[in-house]
Short mmCIF file of N, CA, C and O in Angstrom, two decimals:
data_model
loop_
_atom_site.label_atom_id
_atom_site.label_comp_id
_atom_site.label_asym_id
_atom_site.label_seq_id
_atom_site.Cartn_x
_atom_site.Cartn_y
_atom_site.Cartn_z
N HIS A 1 88.06 132.02 73.34
CA HIS A 1 88.32 130.72 73.94
C HIS A 1 88.52 130.85 75.44
O HIS A 1 89.02 131.87 75.92
N VAL A 2 88.13 129.81 76.15
CA VAL A 2 88.46 129.72 77.56
C VAL A 2 89.96 129.49 77.66
O VAL A 2 90.52 128.62 77.01
N GLN A 3 90.63 130.28 78.46
CA GLN A 3 92.07 130.11 78.66
C GLN A 3 92.31 129.10 79.78
O GLN A 3 91.62 129.12 80.80
N LEU A 4 93.27 128.21 79.57
CA LEU A 4 93.60 127.17 80.54
C LEU A 4 95.08 127.30 80.92
O LEU A 4 95.93 127.33 80.03
N VAL A 5 95.35 127.35 82.20
CA VAL A 5 96.73 127.50 82.67
C VAL A 5 97.04 126.41 83.67
O VAL A 5 96.42 126.35 84.74
N GLU A 6 98.01 125.59 83.31
CA GLU A 6 98.41 124.49 84.19
C GLU A 6 99.52 124.92 85.14
O GLU A 6 100.31 125.82 84.84
N SER A 7 99.59 124.25 86.28
CA SER A 7 100.67 124.47 87.23
C SER A 7 100.84 123.22 88.07
O SER A 7 99.99 122.32 88.04
N GLY A 8 101.94 123.17 88.82
CA GLY A 8 102.16 122.06 89.74
C GLY A 8 103.20 121.07 89.29
O GLY A 8 103.55 120.15 90.04
N GLY A 9 103.70 121.23 88.07
CA GLY A 9 104.73 120.31 87.60
C GLY A 9 106.07 120.57 88.28
O GLY A 9 106.22 121.53 89.04
N GLY A 10 107.02 119.70 88.00
CA GLY A 10 108.35 119.86 88.58
C GLY A 10 109.09 118.54 88.56
O GLY A 10 108.68 117.58 87.90
N SER A 11 110.17 118.51 89.31
CA SER A 11 110.98 117.29 89.42
C SER A 11 110.61 116.57 90.71
O SER A 11 110.64 117.17 91.78
N VAL A 12 110.28 115.31 90.59
CA VAL A 12 109.85 114.52 91.74
C VAL A 12 110.54 113.17 91.71
O VAL A 12 110.99 112.71 90.66
N GLN A 13 110.58 112.55 92.87
CA GLN A 13 111.23 111.24 92.97
C GLN A 13 110.23 110.11 92.72
O GLN A 13 109.03 110.25 92.97
N THR A 14 110.75 109.03 92.23
CA THR A 14 109.94 107.83 92.03
C THR A 14 109.24 107.46 93.33
O THR A 14 109.85 107.49 94.41
N GLY A 15 107.96 107.13 93.20
CA GLY A 15 107.19 106.74 94.37
C GLY A 15 106.46 107.89 95.04
O GLY A 15 105.61 107.66 95.91
N GLY A 16 106.78 109.10 94.67
CA GLY A 16 106.12 110.26 95.26
C GLY A 16 104.76 110.52 94.66
O GLY A 16 104.31 109.83 93.75
N ASN A 17 104.11 111.57 95.18
CA ASN A 17 102.79 111.96 94.70
C ASN A 17 102.85 113.41 94.23
O ASN A 17 103.69 114.19 94.68
N LEU A 18 101.94 113.76 93.34
CA LEU A 18 101.93 115.10 92.77
C LEU A 18 100.51 115.48 92.41
O LEU A 18 99.73 114.62 91.98
N THR A 19 100.17 116.74 92.58
CA THR A 19 98.88 117.25 92.13
C THR A 19 99.10 118.38 91.15
O THR A 19 99.78 119.36 91.47
N LEU A 20 98.55 118.22 89.97
CA LEU A 20 98.58 119.27 88.96
C LEU A 20 97.27 120.03 88.98
O LEU A 20 96.21 119.45 89.24
N SER A 21 97.34 121.32 88.72
CA SER A 21 96.15 122.16 88.69
C SER A 21 96.01 122.83 87.34
O SER A 21 97.01 123.13 86.69
N CYS A 22 94.78 123.09 86.98
CA CYS A 22 94.49 123.80 85.73
C CYS A 22 93.41 124.81 86.05
O CYS A 22 92.29 124.44 86.41
N VAL A 23 93.73 126.08 85.91
CA VAL A 23 92.78 127.14 86.17
C VAL A 23 92.20 127.64 84.85
O VAL A 23 92.94 127.97 83.92
N ALA A 24 90.87 127.68 84.79
CA ALA A 24 90.18 128.18 83.60
C ALA A 24 89.84 129.66 83.78
O ALA A 24 89.53 130.10 84.89
N SER A 25 89.88 130.40 82.69
CA SER A 25 89.62 131.84 82.76
C SER A 25 88.16 132.17 82.97
O SER A 25 87.82 133.29 83.34
N GLU A 26 87.29 131.19 82.75
CA GLU A 26 85.87 131.37 83.01
C GLU A 26 85.27 130.01 83.36
O GLU A 26 85.93 128.98 83.23
N ARG A 27 84.02 130.07 83.76
CA ARG A 27 83.39 128.84 84.23
C ARG A 27 83.16 127.88 83.07
O ARG A 27 82.65 128.24 82.03
N THR A 28 83.53 126.61 83.28
CA THR A 28 83.35 125.58 82.26
C THR A 28 82.33 124.53 82.66
O THR A 28 81.98 123.67 81.85
N TYR A 29 81.86 124.59 83.89
CA TYR A 29 80.89 123.61 84.39
C TYR A 29 79.65 123.61 83.51
O TYR A 29 79.09 124.66 83.19
N MET A 30 79.22 122.42 83.09
CA MET A 30 78.06 122.19 82.23
C MET A 30 78.28 122.70 80.79
O MET A 30 77.39 122.56 79.95
N ARG A 31 79.40 123.29 80.50
CA ARG A 31 79.70 123.78 79.14
C ARG A 31 80.69 122.88 78.43
O ARG A 31 80.54 122.58 77.24
N PHE A 32 81.73 122.50 79.14
CA PHE A 32 82.80 121.73 78.53
C PHE A 32 83.19 120.55 79.41
O PHE A 32 83.19 120.64 80.65
N CYS A 33 83.53 119.45 78.76
CA CYS A 33 84.25 118.40 79.49
C CYS A 33 85.71 118.83 79.55
O CYS A 33 86.16 119.68 78.78
N LEU A 34 86.44 118.26 80.50
CA LEU A 34 87.84 118.61 80.70
C LEU A 34 88.69 117.35 80.64
O LEU A 34 88.22 116.26 81.02
N ALA A 35 89.91 117.52 80.23
CA ALA A 35 90.80 116.37 80.11
C ALA A 35 92.23 116.75 80.48
O ALA A 35 92.63 117.92 80.36
N TRP A 36 92.95 115.75 80.95
CA TRP A 36 94.41 115.86 81.09
C TRP A 36 95.03 114.94 80.04
O TRP A 36 94.62 113.78 79.88
N LEU A 37 96.00 115.46 79.34
CA LEU A 37 96.77 114.69 78.37
C LEU A 37 98.24 114.81 78.75
O LEU A 37 98.63 115.71 79.49
N ARG A 38 99.03 113.89 78.23
CA ARG A 38 100.47 114.02 78.43
C ARG A 38 101.21 113.60 77.17
O ARG A 38 100.70 112.80 76.38
N GLN A 39 102.39 114.16 77.04
CA GLN A 39 103.24 113.81 75.90
C GLN A 39 104.64 113.54 76.43
O GLN A 39 105.32 114.46 76.90
N ALA A 40 105.03 112.29 76.36
CA ALA A 40 106.36 111.90 76.78
C ALA A 40 107.35 112.12 75.62
O ALA A 40 106.93 112.18 74.46
N PRO A 41 108.62 112.24 75.92
CA PRO A 41 109.61 112.44 74.87
C PRO A 41 109.55 111.36 73.80
O PRO A 41 109.55 110.17 74.11
N GLY A 42 109.43 111.79 72.55
CA GLY A 42 109.40 110.86 71.45
C GLY A 42 108.08 110.14 71.24
O GLY A 42 107.99 109.25 70.39
N LYS A 43 107.07 110.51 72.01
CA LYS A 43 105.77 109.84 71.89
C LYS A 43 104.67 110.83 71.53
O LYS A 43 104.84 112.03 71.68
N GLU A 44 103.55 110.29 71.10
CA GLU A 44 102.41 111.14 70.78
C GLU A 44 101.68 111.55 72.05
O GLU A 44 101.75 110.86 73.07
N ARG A 45 100.96 112.64 71.97
CA ARG A 45 100.17 113.08 73.10
C ARG A 45 98.99 112.13 73.30
O ARG A 45 98.34 111.74 72.32
N GLU A 46 98.71 111.79 74.55
CA GLU A 46 97.64 110.84 74.86
C GLU A 46 96.75 111.40 75.95
O GLU A 46 97.20 112.07 76.88
N VAL A 47 95.46 111.11 75.84
CA VAL A 47 94.51 111.48 76.87
C VAL A 47 94.63 110.47 78.00
O VAL A 47 94.56 109.27 77.78
N ILE A 48 94.80 110.96 79.21
CA ILE A 48 94.96 110.04 80.33
C ILE A 48 93.82 110.14 81.34
O ILE A 48 93.57 109.18 82.08
N ALA A 49 93.12 111.25 81.38
CA ALA A 49 92.04 111.39 82.35
C ALA A 49 91.06 112.46 81.89
O ALA A 49 91.48 113.47 81.31
N SER A 50 89.78 112.22 82.16
CA SER A 50 88.75 113.16 81.74
C SER A 50 87.66 113.25 82.78
O SER A 50 87.47 112.35 83.59
N ILE A 51 86.91 114.35 82.69
CA ILE A 51 85.73 114.51 83.52
C ILE A 51 84.63 115.11 82.66
O ILE A 51 84.89 115.93 81.78
N SER A 52 83.40 114.68 82.88
CA SER A 52 82.29 115.09 82.04
C SER A 52 81.84 116.51 82.34
O SER A 52 82.24 117.11 83.34
N GLN A 53 80.98 117.05 81.48
CA GLN A 53 80.50 118.43 81.64
C GLN A 53 79.81 118.64 82.98
O GLN A 53 79.96 119.69 83.58
N GLY A 54 79.03 117.66 83.44
CA GLY A 54 78.35 117.77 84.72
C GLY A 54 79.20 117.37 85.90
O GLY A 54 78.73 117.40 87.05
N ARG A 55 80.46 116.97 85.64
CA ARG A 55 81.44 116.61 86.67
C ARG A 55 81.02 115.37 87.45
O ARG A 55 81.57 115.09 88.53
N ASP A 56 80.10 114.57 86.89
CA ASP A 56 79.64 113.37 87.59
C ASP A 56 80.27 112.09 87.05
O ASP A 56 80.14 111.02 87.67
N LEU A 57 80.96 112.19 85.92
CA LEU A 57 81.60 111.02 85.32
C LEU A 57 83.07 111.30 85.08
O LEU A 57 83.45 112.41 84.68
N THR A 58 83.89 110.29 85.33
CA THR A 58 85.32 110.41 85.03
C THR A 58 85.77 109.21 84.22
O THR A 58 85.16 108.12 84.30
N HIS A 59 86.78 109.42 83.44
CA HIS A 59 87.37 108.35 82.65
C HIS A 59 88.88 108.41 82.83
O HIS A 59 89.47 109.48 82.64
N ILE A 60 89.48 107.29 83.19
CA ILE A 60 90.92 107.20 83.39
C ILE A 60 91.48 106.17 82.42
O ILE A 60 90.94 105.07 82.31
N SER A 61 92.54 106.53 81.74
CA SER A 61 93.17 105.61 80.80
C SER A 61 93.64 104.35 81.52
O SER A 61 94.09 104.41 82.67
N GLU A 62 93.56 103.23 80.82
CA GLU A 62 94.00 101.96 81.39
C GLU A 62 95.48 101.99 81.77
O GLU A 62 95.90 101.30 82.69
N THR A 63 96.26 102.80 81.07
CA THR A 63 97.71 102.83 81.33
C THR A 63 98.04 103.45 82.68
O THR A 63 99.12 103.20 83.22
N VAL A 64 97.13 104.23 83.25
CA VAL A 64 97.41 104.90 84.53
C VAL A 64 96.35 104.63 85.57
O VAL A 64 96.41 105.17 86.69
N LYS A 65 95.37 103.82 85.23
CA LYS A 65 94.27 103.56 86.17
C LYS A 65 94.81 102.99 87.48
O LYS A 65 95.68 102.12 87.48
N GLY A 66 94.27 103.49 88.56
CA GLY A 66 94.72 103.07 89.88
C GLY A 66 95.74 104.00 90.50
O GLY A 66 95.96 103.97 91.71
N ARG A 67 96.36 104.85 89.67
CA ARG A 67 97.36 105.78 90.19
C ARG A 67 97.01 107.24 89.92
O ARG A 67 97.59 108.13 90.54
N PHE A 68 96.07 107.49 89.02
CA PHE A 68 95.70 108.85 88.64
C PHE A 68 94.24 109.08 89.02
O PHE A 68 93.41 108.17 88.90
N ALA A 69 93.94 110.31 89.43
CA ALA A 69 92.57 110.68 89.75
C ALA A 69 92.34 112.12 89.31
O ALA A 69 93.25 112.95 89.36
N VAL A 70 91.09 112.41 88.90
CA VAL A 70 90.74 113.77 88.47
C VAL A 70 89.58 114.29 89.30
O VAL A 70 88.75 113.53 89.77
N SER A 71 89.56 115.59 89.44
CA SER A 71 88.45 116.26 90.10
C SER A 71 88.40 117.70 89.61
O SER A 71 89.35 118.20 89.02
N ALA A 72 87.27 118.35 89.89
CA ALA A 72 87.12 119.74 89.47
C ALA A 72 86.39 120.51 90.55
O ALA A 72 85.53 119.98 91.25
N ASP A 73 86.76 121.75 90.69
CA ASP A 73 86.12 122.65 91.64
C ASP A 73 85.60 123.85 90.84
O ASP A 73 86.24 124.89 90.77
N ASP A 74 84.44 123.63 90.20
CA ASP A 74 83.90 124.72 89.38
C ASP A 74 82.38 124.68 89.31
O ASP A 74 81.79 125.36 88.47
N ALA A 75 81.74 123.93 90.18
CA ALA A 75 80.30 123.74 90.06
C ALA A 75 79.48 124.78 90.82
O ALA A 75 78.29 124.89 90.61
N THR A 76 80.11 125.50 91.71
CA THR A 76 79.37 126.47 92.51
C THR A 76 79.79 127.89 92.17
O THR A 76 80.80 128.12 91.52
N ASP A 77 79.01 128.84 92.63
CA ASP A 77 79.26 130.24 92.29
C ASP A 77 80.59 130.75 92.81
O ASP A 77 81.23 131.60 92.19
N ASN A 78 81.03 130.22 93.96
CA ASN A 78 82.31 130.68 94.51
C ASN A 78 83.42 129.66 94.27
O ASN A 78 84.41 129.63 94.98
N ALA A 79 83.25 128.84 93.25
CA ALA A 79 84.25 127.81 92.95
C ALA A 79 85.51 128.43 92.38
O ALA A 79 85.53 129.59 91.94
N LYS A 80 86.56 127.61 92.35
CA LYS A 80 87.86 128.11 91.93
C LYS A 80 88.09 127.97 90.42
O LYS A 80 89.13 128.39 89.92
N ASN A 81 87.11 127.37 89.72
CA ASN A 81 87.30 127.11 88.29
C ASN A 81 88.60 126.37 88.02
O ASN A 81 89.34 126.71 87.09
N THR A 82 88.86 125.39 88.85
CA THR A 82 90.12 124.65 88.77
C THR A 82 89.87 123.17 88.58
O THR A 82 88.96 122.60 89.18
N PHE A 83 90.71 122.56 87.77
CA PHE A 83 90.65 121.15 87.42
C PHE A 83 91.94 120.52 87.91
O PHE A 83 93.01 121.10 87.72
N TYR A 84 91.83 119.37 88.58
CA TYR A 84 93.00 118.77 89.22
C TYR A 84 93.32 117.40 88.65
O TYR A 84 92.42 116.64 88.25
N LEU A 85 94.60 117.08 88.67
CA LEU A 85 95.05 115.72 88.38
C LEU A 85 95.96 115.29 89.52
O LEU A 85 96.99 115.91 89.76
N GLN A 86 95.54 114.26 90.23
CA GLN A 86 96.37 113.70 91.29
C GLN A 86 97.10 112.48 90.75
O GLN A 86 96.48 111.61 90.13
N ILE A 87 98.39 112.45 91.00
CA ILE A 87 99.20 111.33 90.54
C ILE A 87 99.86 110.69 91.77
O ILE A 87 100.54 111.37 92.55
N PHE A 88 99.65 109.42 91.93
CA PHE A 88 100.19 108.68 93.07
C PHE A 88 101.25 107.70 92.58
O PHE A 88 101.19 107.19 91.47
N ASN A 89 102.20 107.42 93.48
CA ASN A 89 103.24 106.43 93.18
C ASN A 89 103.87 106.69 91.81
O ASN A 89 103.84 105.83 90.92
N LEU A 90 104.45 107.86 91.67
CA LEU A 90 105.04 108.26 90.39
C LEU A 90 106.11 107.28 89.92
O LEU A 90 106.91 106.76 90.71
N LYS A 91 106.12 107.07 88.61
CA LYS A 91 107.08 106.19 87.96
C LYS A 91 107.86 106.98 86.91
O LYS A 91 107.40 108.02 86.44
N SER A 92 108.99 106.46 86.53
CA SER A 92 109.82 107.17 85.55
C SER A 92 109.07 107.38 84.24
O SER A 92 109.24 108.40 83.56
N GLU A 93 108.20 106.44 83.89
CA GLU A 93 107.44 106.57 82.64
C GLU A 93 106.36 107.63 82.70
O GLU A 93 105.71 107.91 81.69
N ASP A 94 106.16 108.23 83.86
CA ASP A 94 105.23 109.35 83.97
C ASP A 94 105.89 110.67 83.54
O ASP A 94 105.21 111.70 83.46
N THR A 95 107.17 110.65 83.29
CA THR A 95 107.86 111.85 82.82
C THR A 95 107.28 112.31 81.50
O THR A 95 107.25 111.54 80.53
N ALA A 96 106.77 113.53 81.47
CA ALA A 96 106.08 114.04 80.27
C ALA A 96 105.69 115.49 80.50
O ALA A 96 105.77 115.99 81.63
N VAL A 97 105.26 116.13 79.44
CA VAL A 97 104.56 117.40 79.57
C VAL A 97 103.08 117.09 79.71
O VAL A 97 102.52 116.34 78.90
N TYR A 98 102.47 117.66 80.73
CA TYR A 98 101.05 117.41 81.00
C TYR A 98 100.23 118.62 80.58
O TYR A 98 100.53 119.75 80.97
N TYR A 99 99.18 118.36 79.82
CA TYR A 99 98.32 119.41 79.29
C TYR A 99 96.91 119.27 79.84
O TYR A 99 96.37 118.17 79.94
N CYS A 100 96.34 120.40 80.13
CA CYS A 100 94.92 120.49 80.45
C CYS A 100 94.20 120.88 79.16
O CYS A 100 94.73 121.65 78.35
N ALA A 101 92.98 120.38 79.00
CA ALA A 101 92.25 120.68 77.77
C ALA A 101 90.76 120.67 78.05
O ALA A 101 90.29 120.08 79.02
N ARG A 102 90.02 121.28 77.15
CA ARG A 102 88.55 121.25 77.22
C ARG A 102 88.00 120.72 75.92
O ARG A 102 88.62 120.81 74.87
N GLY A 103 86.81 120.17 76.00
CA GLY A 103 86.15 119.67 74.81
C GLY A 103 84.65 119.76 74.98
O GLY A 103 84.14 120.17 76.03
N THR A 104 83.94 119.37 73.95
CA THR A 104 82.49 119.47 73.98
C THR A 104 81.79 118.12 73.94
O THR A 104 80.59 118.04 74.14
N TYR A 105 82.56 117.05 73.69
CA TYR A 105 81.96 115.73 73.60
C TYR A 105 82.65 114.81 74.60
O TYR A 105 83.88 114.67 74.58
N TYR A 106 81.85 114.17 75.44
CA TYR A 106 82.37 113.22 76.44
C TYR A 106 81.78 111.84 76.16
O TYR A 106 80.57 111.70 76.00
N SER A 107 82.64 110.86 76.15
CA SER A 107 82.22 109.47 75.94
C SER A 107 82.56 108.63 77.16
O SER A 107 83.63 108.77 77.75
N HIS A 108 81.63 107.75 77.50
CA HIS A 108 81.87 106.81 78.61
C HIS A 108 83.07 105.92 78.31
O HIS A 108 83.78 105.48 79.22
N TYR A 109 83.36 105.70 77.03
CA TYR A 109 84.40 104.75 76.64
C TYR A 109 85.76 105.40 76.45
O TYR A 109 86.80 104.78 76.66
N SER A 110 85.76 106.69 76.04
CA SER A 110 87.05 107.31 75.71
C SER A 110 87.28 108.65 76.39
O SER A 110 88.32 109.27 76.18
N GLY A 111 86.33 109.12 77.18
CA GLY A 111 86.53 110.37 77.90
C GLY A 111 86.21 111.59 77.06
O GLY A 111 85.37 111.56 76.18
N CYS A 112 86.89 112.67 77.36
CA CYS A 112 86.64 113.97 76.73
C CYS A 112 87.38 114.09 75.41
O CYS A 112 88.59 113.84 75.35
N ASP A 113 86.66 114.49 74.36
CA ASP A 113 87.27 114.71 73.06
C ASP A 113 87.81 116.13 73.03
O ASP A 113 87.17 117.05 72.54
N ALA A 114 89.01 116.31 73.55
CA ALA A 114 89.57 117.64 73.76
C ALA A 114 89.95 118.32 72.46
O ALA A 114 90.49 117.67 71.55
N ASP A 115 89.66 119.62 72.38
CA ASP A 115 90.01 120.34 71.17
C ASP A 115 90.69 121.67 71.43
O ASP A 115 91.02 122.40 70.47
N TYR A 116 90.91 122.01 72.68
CA TYR A 116 91.62 123.24 73.00
C TYR A 116 92.47 122.98 74.23
O TYR A 116 91.96 122.49 75.25
N PHE A 117 93.75 123.35 74.14
CA PHE A 117 94.72 122.92 75.14
C PHE A 117 95.42 124.10 75.81
O PHE A 117 95.58 125.17 75.22
N GLY A 118 95.87 123.85 77.04
CA GLY A 118 96.75 124.81 77.70
C GLY A 118 98.17 124.64 77.20
O GLY A 118 98.44 123.86 76.28
N GLN A 119 99.10 125.37 77.83
CA GLN A 119 100.48 125.36 77.37
C GLN A 119 101.28 124.19 77.93
O GLN A 119 102.35 123.87 77.41
N GLY A 120 100.78 123.56 78.97
CA GLY A 120 101.45 122.39 79.52
C GLY A 120 102.35 122.70 80.69
O GLY A 120 102.81 123.83 80.87
N THR A 121 102.60 121.67 81.49
CA THR A 121 103.53 121.77 82.61
C THR A 121 104.38 120.50 82.63
O THR A 121 103.85 119.39 82.45
N GLN A 122 105.67 120.66 82.82
CA GLN A 122 106.60 119.53 82.75
C GLN A 122 106.64 118.79 84.08
O GLN A 122 106.76 119.39 85.15
N VAL A 123 106.55 117.46 83.99
CA VAL A 123 106.75 116.59 85.15
C VAL A 123 107.91 115.67 84.83
O VAL A 123 107.91 114.98 83.81
N THR A 124 108.91 115.68 85.70
CA THR A 124 110.08 114.83 85.52
C THR A 124 110.24 113.95 86.75
O THR A 124 110.34 114.46 87.87
N VAL A 125 110.25 112.65 86.52
CA VAL A 125 110.35 111.69 87.62
C VAL A 125 111.71 110.99 87.56
O VAL A 125 112.09 110.46 86.51
N SER A 126 112.40 111.01 88.68
CA SER A 126 113.72 110.38 88.72
C SER A 126 113.89 109.62 90.02
O SER A 126 113.22 109.91 91.01
N SER A 127 114.76 108.66 90.01
CA SER A 127 114.99 107.85 91.20
C SER A 127 116.03 108.49 92.09
O SER A 127 116.74 109.41 91.70
#
């Protein structure tokens, strides 16, 4: 399996911005779609952002649209094999463990159907 390692989580204040990173152990460009999921306390894990295998399409969940953005730096030979999640104007409800994942099926309507996950990184938002 491709290994995925997330980083960038921590404690942040409401209204701040944060960028999470996910480094893959090998190149995933054109092989796998990528996704960010999160699991808040007491809730199920949900897909919040995805990018297609060719990195030309992105899907953002309606619950975070306008505040979350995804990108990847893995399309070139000297790329970092890194997948990013930018979060703007953080809210308390963004408190969750954030997971990076890969999948093989990408849908315009629902994003990446992730089937392999990293260990996660905790984001805690407080006022």
